[in-house]
Amino acid sequence: MTMTTIARRITGGVDTHLDVNVAAALDERGALLGIESFSTTAAGYRRLLHWLESFGTVELVGVEGTGSYGAGLTRHLLSREIAVVEVDRPNRQRRRLAGKSDPHDAVAAARAAQGGDATGLAKSRDGNVEAMRVLRVARFSARRSRTQAINQMRSLISTAPDELRAELRDLSIYKILTIASAYRYTGRTDVTTLTKLALRTLARRALSLEEEVKEIDRLLKALVNETAPELCAVDGVGTDVASAILVAAGDNPERLKSEATFAKLCGVSPLDASSGKQVRHRLNRSGDRQANSALWHIVFTRMVNDPRTQHYIERRMKDGRTKKEAVRCLKRYVSREVFAALPRSQFGLDNP
């Protein structure tokens, strides 16, 4: 009698680091098949996948840190049509009791993926949305540095010699930047001359950073309009808000199976805090805070120019809610509207 050999179904787990990835392989019964380390290079990613496939058919891989050290590996696995789920770092209490090691974390990642504890599909990070993310990083840095330079200028003006302080103290920041950036250095080393030199340096830095922000904004606007024209058409959504929401959803927003999933991702879904006879919900402080802020900006804009939003706020306040609580309710409703405008494959969703 001939017995047919059935290929094993493999679940992988990866603990990612800057220079090395530690992988573990489990079979369909949860038995540990092996642990191995691989370099964080394109060749290392190929060897890691080949190693997993040597045990059988790879069905799922749990990766710790798909948005940081595991981003490159995640892109490689997704390009080979292998499902990847995001694994949170191990529970601190368990780690304190059982100890911590890279092989142990890799096995824990594999078991979390296989056992269903890790269910969030990883972002693909291979399209326009990933380009928006890196541009937003540069934009945030430029805006923060510009603000820092301007604050330093204000501080220098407040302590500058009387003649220089009288010239600049009552001017708007734009006039200060224009005047200070045109100061000439005469080579003298007195306090007034060197204060002007410092102000000129900071002013030119602030103006340069402002140009960087404008250039990034132009690129972001083109990417957002190309990627999500329906989202841009939503009332209260501009380039900055749209890009923040798209970055939260990722290049593959079909991974978000329902509008409730998206609301939880944005941190606008209230959490059940009931106990005994007391039934209540509490504020959700988790989720993507930039996406949460983007939804707040939509609500705030509509509170100014949308009669329906104004009427809703008034009605909820008459019902005993505070204005802040009414805004939180509106953010949940807005998340539903925004979710419907995301660019996605409708066939990958439970709820359109």
mmCIF file of C-alpha atoms in Angstrom:
data_model
loop_
_atom_site.group_PDB
_atom_site.id
_atom_site.type_symbol
_atom_site.label_atom_id
_atom_site.label_comp_id
_atom_site.label_asym_id
_atom_site.label_seq_id
_atom_site.Cartn_x
_atom_site.Cartn_y
_atom_site.Cartn_z
ATOM 1 C CA MET A 1 0.000 0.000 0.000
ATOM 2 C CA THR A 2 1.423 3.358 -1.040
ATOM 3 C CA MET A 3 1.156 6.264 1.370
ATOM 4 C CA THR A 4 0.982 9.789 -0.030
ATOM 5 C CA THR A 5 3.280 12.278 1.628
ATOM 6 C CA ILE A 6 1.420 15.466 2.530
ATOM 7 C CA ALA A 7 3.486 18.654 2.451
ATOM 8 C CA ARG A 8 3.761 20.338 5.806
ATOM 9 C CA ARG A 9 2.164 23.752 6.272
ATOM 10 C CA ILE A 10 4.726 26.103 7.760
ATOM 11 C CA THR A 11 4.251 29.166 9.932
ATOM 12 C CA GLY A 12 7.274 31.387 10.399
ATOM 13 C CA GLY A 13 8.191 33.918 13.032
ATOM 14 C CA VAL A 14 10.898 36.576 12.761
ATOM 15 C CA ASP A 15 12.516 38.729 15.440
ATOM 16 C CA THR A 16 13.992 41.638 13.479
ATOM 17 C CA HIS A 17 17.057 43.745 14.247
ATOM 18 C CA LEU A 18 19.257 46.249 12.459
ATOM 19 C CA ASP A 19 21.863 43.746 11.209
ATOM 20 C CA VAL A 20 20.328 40.314 11.738
ATOM 21 C CA ASN A 21 16.918 38.634 11.592
ATOM 22 C CA VAL A 22 16.247 35.553 13.732
ATOM 23 C CA ALA A 23 13.639 33.210 12.213
ATOM 24 C CA ALA A 24 11.729 30.250 13.649
ATOM 25 C CA ALA A 25 9.631 27.660 11.778
ATOM 26 C CA LEU A 26 6.605 25.763 13.103
ATOM 27 C CA ASP A 27 4.626 22.988 11.432
ATOM 28 C CA GLU A 28 0.811 22.859 11.364
ATOM 29 C CA ARG A 29 0.759 21.175 14.792
ATOM 30 C CA GLY A 30 2.903 23.863 16.388
ATOM 31 C CA ALA A 31 6.058 21.753 16.616
ATOM 32 C CA LEU A 32 9.292 23.724 16.387
ATOM 33 C CA LEU A 33 11.241 22.715 13.281
ATOM 34 C CA GLY A 34 14.225 25.021 13.549
ATOM 35 C CA ILE A 35 15.712 28.416 14.401
ATOM 36 C CA GLU A 36 18.197 30.272 12.234
ATOM 37 C CA SER A 37 19.746 33.750 11.841
ATOM 38 C CA PHE A 38 19.999 35.704 8.581
ATOM 39 C CA SER A 39 21.507 39.016 7.520
ATOM 40 C CA THR A 40 19.257 41.993 6.832
ATOM 41 C CA THR A 41 20.130 42.223 3.142
ATOM 42 C CA ALA A 42 18.308 41.248 -0.048
ATOM 43 C CA ALA A 43 20.364 38.045 -0.165
ATOM 44 C CA GLY A 44 19.556 37.402 3.515
ATOM 45 C CA TYR A 45 15.828 37.797 2.849
ATOM 46 C CA ARG A 46 16.055 35.242 0.018
ATOM 47 C CA ARG A 47 17.951 32.771 2.189
ATOM 48 C CA LEU A 48 15.436 33.187 5.024
ATOM 49 C CA LEU A 49 12.512 32.404 2.734
ATOM 50 C CA HIS A 50 14.369 29.484 1.126
ATOM 51 C CA TRP A 51 15.074 28.124 4.611
ATOM 52 C CA LEU A 52 11.389 28.297 5.577
ATOM 53 C CA GLU A 53 10.332 26.665 2.300
ATOM 54 C CA SER A 54 12.740 23.798 2.905
ATOM 55 C CA PHE A 55 10.366 22.586 5.639
ATOM 56 C CA GLY A 56 7.200 22.735 3.516
ATOM 57 C CA THR A 57 4.657 25.206 2.167
ATOM 58 C CA VAL A 58 4.925 28.568 3.902
ATOM 59 C CA GLU A 59 1.415 29.785 4.757
ATOM 60 C CA LEU A 60 2.023 32.672 7.145
ATOM 61 C CA VAL A 61 4.891 34.630 8.661
ATOM 62 C CA GLY A 62 4.669 36.737 11.801
ATOM 63 C CA VAL A 63 7.175 39.601 11.760
ATOM 64 C CA GLU A 64 7.984 41.815 14.725
ATOM 65 C CA GLY A 65 8.441 45.404 13.562
ATOM 66 C CA THR A 66 7.096 45.376 10.003
ATOM 67 C CA GLY A 67 7.318 49.167 9.940
ATOM 68 C CA SER A 68 10.906 49.464 11.171
ATOM 69 C CA TYR A 69 13.669 46.850 11.068
ATOM 70 C CA GLY A 70 11.330 44.345 9.417
ATOM 71 C CA ALA A 71 10.171 46.611 6.576
ATOM 72 C CA GLY A 72 12.564 45.201 3.969
ATOM 73 C CA LEU A 73 11.794 41.581 4.851
ATOM 74 C CA THR A 74 8.068 42.312 4.824
ATOM 75 C CA ARG A 75 8.262 43.778 1.314
ATOM 76 C CA HIS A 76 10.205 40.719 0.120
ATOM 77 C CA LEU A 77 7.703 38.241 1.587
ATOM 78 C CA LEU A 78 4.690 40.126 0.233
ATOM 79 C CA SER A 79 6.279 40.258 -3.228
ATOM 80 C CA ARG A 80 6.376 36.423 -3.062
ATOM 81 C CA GLU A 81 2.648 36.410 -2.160
ATOM 82 C CA ILE A 82 3.219 35.173 1.382
ATOM 83 C CA ALA A 83 0.864 36.489 4.052
ATOM 84 C CA VAL A 84 2.606 38.588 6.712
ATOM 85 C CA VAL A 85 1.089 39.691 10.028
ATOM 86 C CA GLU A 86 2.415 42.318 12.424
ATOM 87 C CA VAL A 87 3.473 40.843 15.772
ATOM 88 C CA ASP A 88 3.632 43.030 18.862
ATOM 89 C CA ARG A 89 6.590 42.706 21.185
ATOM 90 C CA PRO A 90 6.206 39.930 23.783
ATOM 91 C CA ASN A 91 4.235 40.563 26.940
ATOM 92 C CA ARG A 92 6.502 42.204 29.517
ATOM 93 C CA GLN A 93 5.226 40.064 32.376
ATOM 94 C CA ARG A 94 5.897 36.845 30.458
ATOM 95 C CA ARG A 95 9.304 38.163 29.388
ATOM 96 C CA ARG A 96 10.180 38.959 33.001
ATOM 97 C CA LEU A 97 9.225 35.439 34.112
ATOM 98 C CA ALA A 98 10.632 33.450 31.184
ATOM 99 C CA GLY A 99 13.593 35.602 30.218
ATOM 100 C CA LYS A 100 14.392 37.206 26.879
ATOM 101 C CA SER A 101 16.414 36.050 23.873
ATOM 102 C CA ASP A 102 16.184 36.514 20.110
ATOM 103 C CA PRO A 103 15.367 32.812 19.407
ATOM 104 C CA HIS A 104 12.684 32.911 22.109
ATOM 105 C CA ASP A 105 11.167 36.044 20.550
ATOM 106 C CA ALA A 106 11.197 34.461 17.073
ATOM 107 C CA VAL A 107 9.348 31.392 18.355
ATOM 108 C CA ALA A 108 6.880 33.640 20.194
ATOM 109 C CA ALA A 109 6.241 35.566 16.956
ATOM 110 C CA ALA A 110 5.543 32.333 15.086
ATOM 111 C CA ARG A 111 3.160 31.080 17.779
ATOM 112 C CA ALA A 112 1.351 34.444 17.892
ATOM 113 C CA ALA A 113 0.800 34.270 14.127
ATOM 114 C CA GLN A 114 -0.270 30.628 14.177
ATOM 115 C CA GLY A 115 -2.496 30.960 17.242
ATOM 116 C CA GLY A 116 -4.366 34.009 15.968
ATOM 117 C CA ASP A 117 -3.036 36.417 18.599
ATOM 118 C CA ALA A 118 -1.484 38.446 15.751
ATOM 119 C CA THR A 119 -4.078 39.163 13.075
ATOM 120 C CA GLY A 120 -3.138 42.570 11.674
ATOM 121 C CA LEU A 121 -1.914 42.238 8.103
ATOM 122 C CA ALA A 122 1.282 44.148 7.409
ATOM 123 C CA LYS A 123 1.456 47.242 5.205
ATOM 124 C CA SER A 124 3.023 46.571 1.823
ATOM 125 C CA ARG A 125 5.036 49.853 1.829
ATOM 126 C CA ASP A 126 5.686 49.755 -1.905
ATOM 127 C CA GLY A 127 3.623 52.533 -3.485
ATOM 128 C CA ASN A 128 2.566 56.168 -3.363
ATOM 129 C CA VAL A 129 1.530 55.993 0.283
ATOM 130 C CA GLU A 130 5.011 54.927 1.367
ATOM 131 C CA ALA A 131 6.363 57.868 -0.644
ATOM 132 C CA MET A 132 3.977 60.123 1.282
ATOM 133 C CA ARG A 133 5.188 58.702 4.575
ATOM 134 C CA VAL A 134 8.848 59.476 3.932
ATOM 135 C CA LEU A 135 7.944 62.963 2.683
ATOM 136 C CA ARG A 136 5.899 63.585 5.827
ATOM 137 C CA VAL A 137 8.904 62.604 7.948
ATOM 138 C CA ALA A 138 11.047 65.197 6.161
ATOM 139 C CA ARG A 139 8.244 67.794 6.346
ATOM 140 C CA PHE A 140 7.753 67.309 10.073
ATOM 141 C CA SER A 141 11.476 67.677 10.680
ATOM 142 C CA ALA A 142 11.676 70.845 8.543
ATOM 143 C CA ARG A 143 8.689 72.482 10.254
ATOM 144 C CA ARG A 144 10.033 71.670 13.707
ATOM 145 C CA SER A 145 13.489 73.033 12.845
ATOM 146 C CA ARG A 146 11.946 76.191 11.335
ATOM 147 C CA THR A 147 9.922 76.789 14.487
ATOM 148 C CA GLN A 148 13.022 76.239 16.599
ATOM 149 C CA ALA A 149 15.012 78.766 14.532
ATOM 150 C CA ILE A 150 12.238 81.370 14.800
ATOM 151 C CA ASN A 151 11.972 80.889 18.576
ATOM 152 C CA GLN A 152 15.721 81.324 18.898
ATOM 153 C CA MET A 153 15.483 84.557 16.884
ATOM 154 C CA ARG A 154 12.788 85.911 19.184
ATOM 155 C CA SER A 155 14.958 85.050 22.182
ATOM 156 C CA LEU A 156 17.982 86.807 20.689
ATOM 157 C CA ILE A 157 15.922 89.902 19.846
ATOM 158 C CA SER A 158 14.580 90.127 23.409
ATOM 159 C CA THR A 159 18.144 90.280 24.772
ATOM 160 C CA ALA A 160 19.768 92.205 21.914
ATOM 161 C CA PRO A 161 21.342 95.667 22.313
ATOM 162 C CA ASP A 162 18.726 98.417 22.597
ATOM 163 C CA GLU A 163 19.194 99.786 19.088
ATOM 164 C CA LEU A 164 18.775 96.395 17.421
ATOM 165 C CA ARG A 165 15.928 95.388 19.699
ATOM 166 C CA ALA A 166 14.027 98.611 18.954
ATOM 167 C CA GLU A 167 14.398 97.940 15.226
ATOM 168 C CA LEU A 168 12.912 94.408 15.327
ATOM 169 C CA ARG A 169 10.790 93.914 18.445
ATOM 170 C CA ASP A 170 7.417 95.166 17.090
ATOM 171 C CA LEU A 171 7.654 93.592 13.628
ATOM 172 C CA SER A 172 5.887 90.480 12.375
ATOM 173 C CA ILE A 173 8.004 87.378 12.000
ATOM 174 C CA TYR A 174 7.890 87.635 8.202
ATOM 175 C CA LYS A 175 9.338 91.173 8.278
ATOM 176 C CA ILE A 176 11.937 90.065 10.818
ATOM 177 C CA LEU A 177 13.031 87.236 8.523
ATOM 178 C CA THR A 178 13.254 89.588 5.548
ATOM 179 C CA ILE A 179 15.286 92.206 7.390
ATOM 180 C CA ALA A 180 17.540 89.828 9.319
ATOM 181 C CA SER A 181 18.366 87.672 6.291
ATOM 182 C CA ALA A 182 19.756 90.795 4.547
ATOM 183 C CA TYR A 183 22.139 91.801 7.334
ATOM 184 C CA ARG A 184 25.757 92.131 6.218
ATOM 185 C CA TYR A 185 28.700 90.978 8.297
ATOM 186 C CA THR A 186 31.307 93.751 8.521
ATOM 187 C CA GLY A 187 34.005 91.668 10.218
ATOM 188 C CA ARG A 188 33.721 93.459 13.553
ATOM 189 C CA THR A 189 33.438 91.450 16.764
ATOM 190 C CA ASP A 190 31.246 93.683 18.922
ATOM 191 C CA VAL A 191 27.993 92.338 20.404
ATOM 192 C CA THR A 192 25.694 94.158 17.987
ATOM 193 C CA THR A 193 27.521 92.942 14.879
ATOM 194 C CA LEU A 194 27.696 89.322 16.023
ATOM 195 C CA THR A 195 24.055 89.386 17.134
ATOM 196 C CA LYS A 196 23.129 90.499 13.631
ATOM 197 C CA LEU A 197 25.244 87.674 12.233
ATOM 198 C CA ALA A 198 23.458 85.144 14.443
ATOM 199 C CA LEU A 199 20.051 86.553 13.425
ATOM 200 C CA ARG A 200 21.034 86.414 9.749
ATOM 201 C CA THR A 201 22.106 82.774 10.078
ATOM 202 C CA LEU A 202 18.844 81.786 11.792
ATOM 203 C CA ALA A 203 16.701 83.822 9.387
ATOM 204 C CA ARG A 204 18.268 82.260 6.308
ATOM 205 C CA ARG A 205 17.891 78.830 7.876
ATOM 206 C CA ALA A 206 14.194 79.457 8.566
ATOM 207 C CA LEU A 207 13.600 80.738 5.011
ATOM 208 C CA SER A 208 15.420 77.752 3.532
ATOM 209 C CA LEU A 209 13.355 75.343 5.609
ATOM 210 C CA GLU A 210 10.183 77.140 4.548
ATOM 211 C CA GLU A 211 11.101 76.515 0.913
ATOM 212 C CA GLU A 212 11.717 72.856 1.727
ATOM 213 C CA VAL A 213 8.250 72.592 3.259
ATOM 214 C CA LYS A 214 6.663 74.230 0.201
ATOM 215 C CA GLU A 215 8.456 71.841 -2.140
ATOM 216 C CA ILE A 216 7.376 68.827 -0.094
ATOM 217 C CA ASP A 217 3.796 70.134 0.014
ATOM 218 C CA ARG A 218 3.748 70.349 -3.793
ATOM 219 C CA LEU A 219 4.923 66.745 -4.080
ATOM 220 C CA LEU A 220 2.455 65.562 -1.437
ATOM 221 C CA LYS A 221 -0.453 67.306 -3.159
ATOM 222 C CA ALA A 222 0.330 65.610 -6.473
ATOM 223 C CA LEU A 223 0.666 62.186 -4.816
ATOM 224 C CA VAL A 224 -2.551 62.566 -2.810
ATOM 225 C CA ASN A 225 -4.586 63.714 -5.832
ATOM 226 C CA GLU A 226 -3.260 60.816 -7.881
ATOM 227 C CA THR A 227 -3.796 58.192 -5.182
ATOM 228 C CA ALA A 228 -7.096 59.182 -3.549
ATOM 229 C CA PRO A 229 -9.160 61.755 -5.498
ATOM 230 C CA GLU A 230 -12.342 60.631 -3.700
ATOM 231 C CA LEU A 231 -10.751 61.254 -0.324
ATOM 232 C CA CYS A 232 -9.674 64.744 -1.382
ATOM 233 C CA ALA A 233 -13.294 65.509 -2.266
ATOM 234 C CA VAL A 234 -14.491 64.883 1.312
ATOM 235 C CA ASP A 235 -15.427 68.104 3.113
ATOM 236 C CA GLY A 236 -12.627 69.239 5.422
ATOM 237 C CA VAL A 237 -9.917 67.064 3.867
ATOM 238 C CA GLY A 238 -6.790 68.816 2.589
ATOM 239 C CA THR A 239 -3.409 67.533 1.535
ATOM 240 C CA ASP A 240 -1.981 67.192 5.040
ATOM 241 C CA VAL A 241 -5.093 65.490 6.440
ATOM 242 C CA ALA A 242 -5.432 63.155 3.457
ATOM 243 C CA SER A 243 -1.786 62.100 3.542
ATOM 244 C CA ALA A 244 -1.968 61.347 7.282
ATOM 245 C CA ILE A 245 -5.038 59.147 6.776
ATOM 246 C CA LEU A 246 -3.530 57.363 3.778
ATOM 247 C CA VAL A 247 -0.295 56.674 5.651
ATOM 248 C CA ALA A 248 -2.290 55.121 8.491
ATOM 249 C CA ALA A 249 -4.203 52.891 6.043
ATOM 250 C CA GLY A 250 -1.105 51.946 4.027
ATOM 251 C CA ASP A 251 -0.563 51.096 0.376
ATOM 252 C CA ASN A 252 -2.877 48.095 0.800
ATOM 253 C CA PRO A 253 -5.908 49.492 2.645
ATOM 254 C CA GLU A 254 -7.902 46.393 1.684
ATOM 255 C CA ARG A 255 -6.240 44.840 4.757
ATOM 256 C CA LEU A 256 -8.753 46.876 6.793
ATOM 257 C CA LYS A 257 -11.802 44.618 6.640
ATOM 258 C CA SER A 258 -14.434 47.074 7.891
ATOM 259 C CA GLU A 259 -14.988 50.662 8.922
ATOM 260 C CA ALA A 260 -14.906 49.512 12.562
ATOM 261 C CA THR A 261 -11.368 48.237 11.997
ATOM 262 C CA PHE A 262 -10.383 51.590 10.529
ATOM 263 C CA ALA A 263 -11.980 53.449 13.453
ATOM 264 C CA LYS A 264 -9.988 51.339 15.901
ATOM 265 C CA LEU A 265 -6.819 51.984 13.902
ATOM 266 C CA CYS A 266 -7.443 55.734 14.244
ATOM 267 C CA GLY A 267 -8.232 55.473 17.950
ATOM 268 C CA VAL A 268 -11.811 56.792 17.649
ATOM 269 C CA SER A 269 -13.687 53.624 18.670
ATOM 270 C CA PRO A 270 -14.821 53.785 22.316
ATOM 271 C CA LEU A 271 -13.648 50.898 24.487
ATOM 272 C CA ASP A 272 -16.021 48.855 26.640
ATOM 273 C CA ALA A 273 -15.307 49.499 30.331
ATOM 274 C CA SER A 274 -18.393 47.842 31.814
ATOM 275 C CA SER A 275 -18.283 45.989 35.118
ATOM 276 C CA GLY A 276 -21.131 44.306 36.929
ATOM 277 C CA LYS A 277 -24.274 46.420 36.684
ATOM 278 C CA GLN A 278 -22.364 49.416 35.391
ATOM 279 C CA VAL A 279 -22.372 49.697 31.594
ATOM 280 C CA ARG A 280 -20.039 52.341 30.212
ATOM 281 C CA HIS A 281 -17.415 53.034 27.580
ATOM 282 C CA ARG A 282 -14.153 54.915 27.917
ATOM 283 C CA LEU A 283 -12.000 56.970 25.612
ATOM 284 C CA ASN A 284 -9.680 55.062 23.288
ATOM 285 C CA ARG A 285 -6.185 56.530 23.667
ATOM 286 C CA SER A 286 -4.471 54.015 21.385
ATOM 287 C CA GLY A 287 -4.319 53.864 17.598
ATOM 288 C CA ASP A 288 -2.501 56.047 15.105
ATOM 289 C CA ARG A 289 -2.405 59.483 16.729
ATOM 290 C CA GLN A 290 -1.615 61.329 13.503
ATOM 291 C CA ALA A 291 -4.696 59.812 11.866
ATOM 292 C CA ASN A 292 -6.676 60.681 14.988
ATOM 293 C CA SER A 293 -5.465 64.279 14.719
ATOM 294 C CA ALA A 294 -6.432 64.334 11.030
ATOM 295 C CA LEU A 295 -10.015 63.319 11.891
ATOM 296 C CA TRP A 296 -10.096 66.049 14.555
ATOM 297 C CA HIS A 297 -9.048 68.625 11.939
ATOM 298 C CA ILE A 298 -11.903 67.492 9.667
ATOM 299 C CA VAL A 299 -14.419 67.897 12.497
ATOM 300 C CA PHE A 300 -12.966 71.263 13.526
ATOM 301 C CA THR A 301 -13.196 72.556 9.935
ATOM 302 C CA ARG A 302 -16.808 71.431 9.635
ATOM 303 C CA MET A 303 -17.706 73.059 12.943
ATOM 304 C CA VAL A 304 -16.917 76.374 11.252
ATOM 305 C CA ASN A 305 -18.583 75.986 7.850
ATOM 306 C CA ASP A 306 -20.981 73.008 7.976
ATOM 307 C CA PRO A 307 -24.500 73.705 9.378
ATOM 308 C CA ARG A 308 -25.168 69.997 9.973
ATOM 309 C CA THR A 309 -22.092 69.689 12.176
ATOM 310 C CA GLN A 310 -22.990 72.844 14.072
ATOM 311 C CA HIS A 311 -26.532 71.558 14.648
ATOM 312 C CA TYR A 312 -25.194 68.192 15.855
ATOM 313 C CA ILE A 313 -22.851 69.844 18.366
ATOM 314 C CA GLU A 314 -25.699 71.983 19.721
ATOM 315 C CA ARG A 315 -28.036 68.999 20.006
ATOM 316 C CA ARG A 316 -25.514 66.830 21.826
ATOM 317 C CA MET A 317 -24.688 69.643 24.249
ATOM 318 C CA LYS A 318 -28.402 70.071 25.025
ATOM 319 C CA ASP A 319 -28.481 66.331 25.785
ATOM 320 C CA GLY A 320 -25.897 66.875 28.508
ATOM 321 C CA ARG A 321 -22.717 66.104 26.583
ATOM 322 C CA THR A 322 -19.727 68.386 26.718
ATOM 323 C CA LYS A 323 -18.383 69.912 23.522
ATOM 324 C CA LYS A 324 -15.334 67.657 23.723
ATOM 325 C CA GLU A 325 -17.534 64.564 23.998
ATOM 326 C CA ALA A 326 -19.623 65.688 21.027
ATOM 327 C CA VAL A 327 -16.454 66.122 18.960
ATOM 328 C CA ARG A 328 -15.370 62.585 19.875
ATOM 329 C CA CYS A 329 -18.701 61.246 18.624
ATOM 330 C CA LEU A 330 -18.290 63.180 15.381
ATOM 331 C CA LYS A 331 -14.791 61.789 14.858
ATOM 332 C CA ARG A 332 -16.301 58.288 14.893
ATOM 333 C CA TYR A 333 -18.866 59.275 12.264
ATOM 334 C CA VAL A 334 -16.234 61.005 10.132
ATOM 335 C CA SER A 335 -14.024 57.906 10.220
ATOM 336 C CA ARG A 336 -16.877 55.967 8.593
ATOM 337 C CA GLU A 337 -17.161 58.562 5.825
ATOM 338 C CA VAL A 338 -13.406 58.667 5.287
ATOM 339 C CA PHE A 339 -13.151 54.876 5.152
ATOM 340 C CA ALA A 340 -15.628 54.773 2.285
ATOM 341 C CA ALA A 341 -13.407 57.172 0.324
ATOM 342 C CA LEU A 342 -10.184 55.176 0.717
ATOM 343 C CA PRO A 343 -8.668 53.750 -2.482
ATOM 344 C CA ARG A 344 -8.983 50.000 -2.144
ATOM 345 C CA SER A 345 -10.036 46.764 -3.798
ATOM 346 C CA GLN A 346 -13.729 46.356 -3.041
ATOM 347 C CA PHE A 347 -13.409 42.600 -3.395
ATOM 348 C CA GLY A 348 -11.089 42.470 -0.380
ATOM 349 C CA LEU A 349 -13.623 44.039 1.988
ATOM 350 C CA ASP A 350 -16.501 42.724 4.027
ATOM 351 C CA ASN A 351 -18.113 46.149 4.172
ATOM 352 C CA PRO A 352 -17.950 48.546 1.184
#
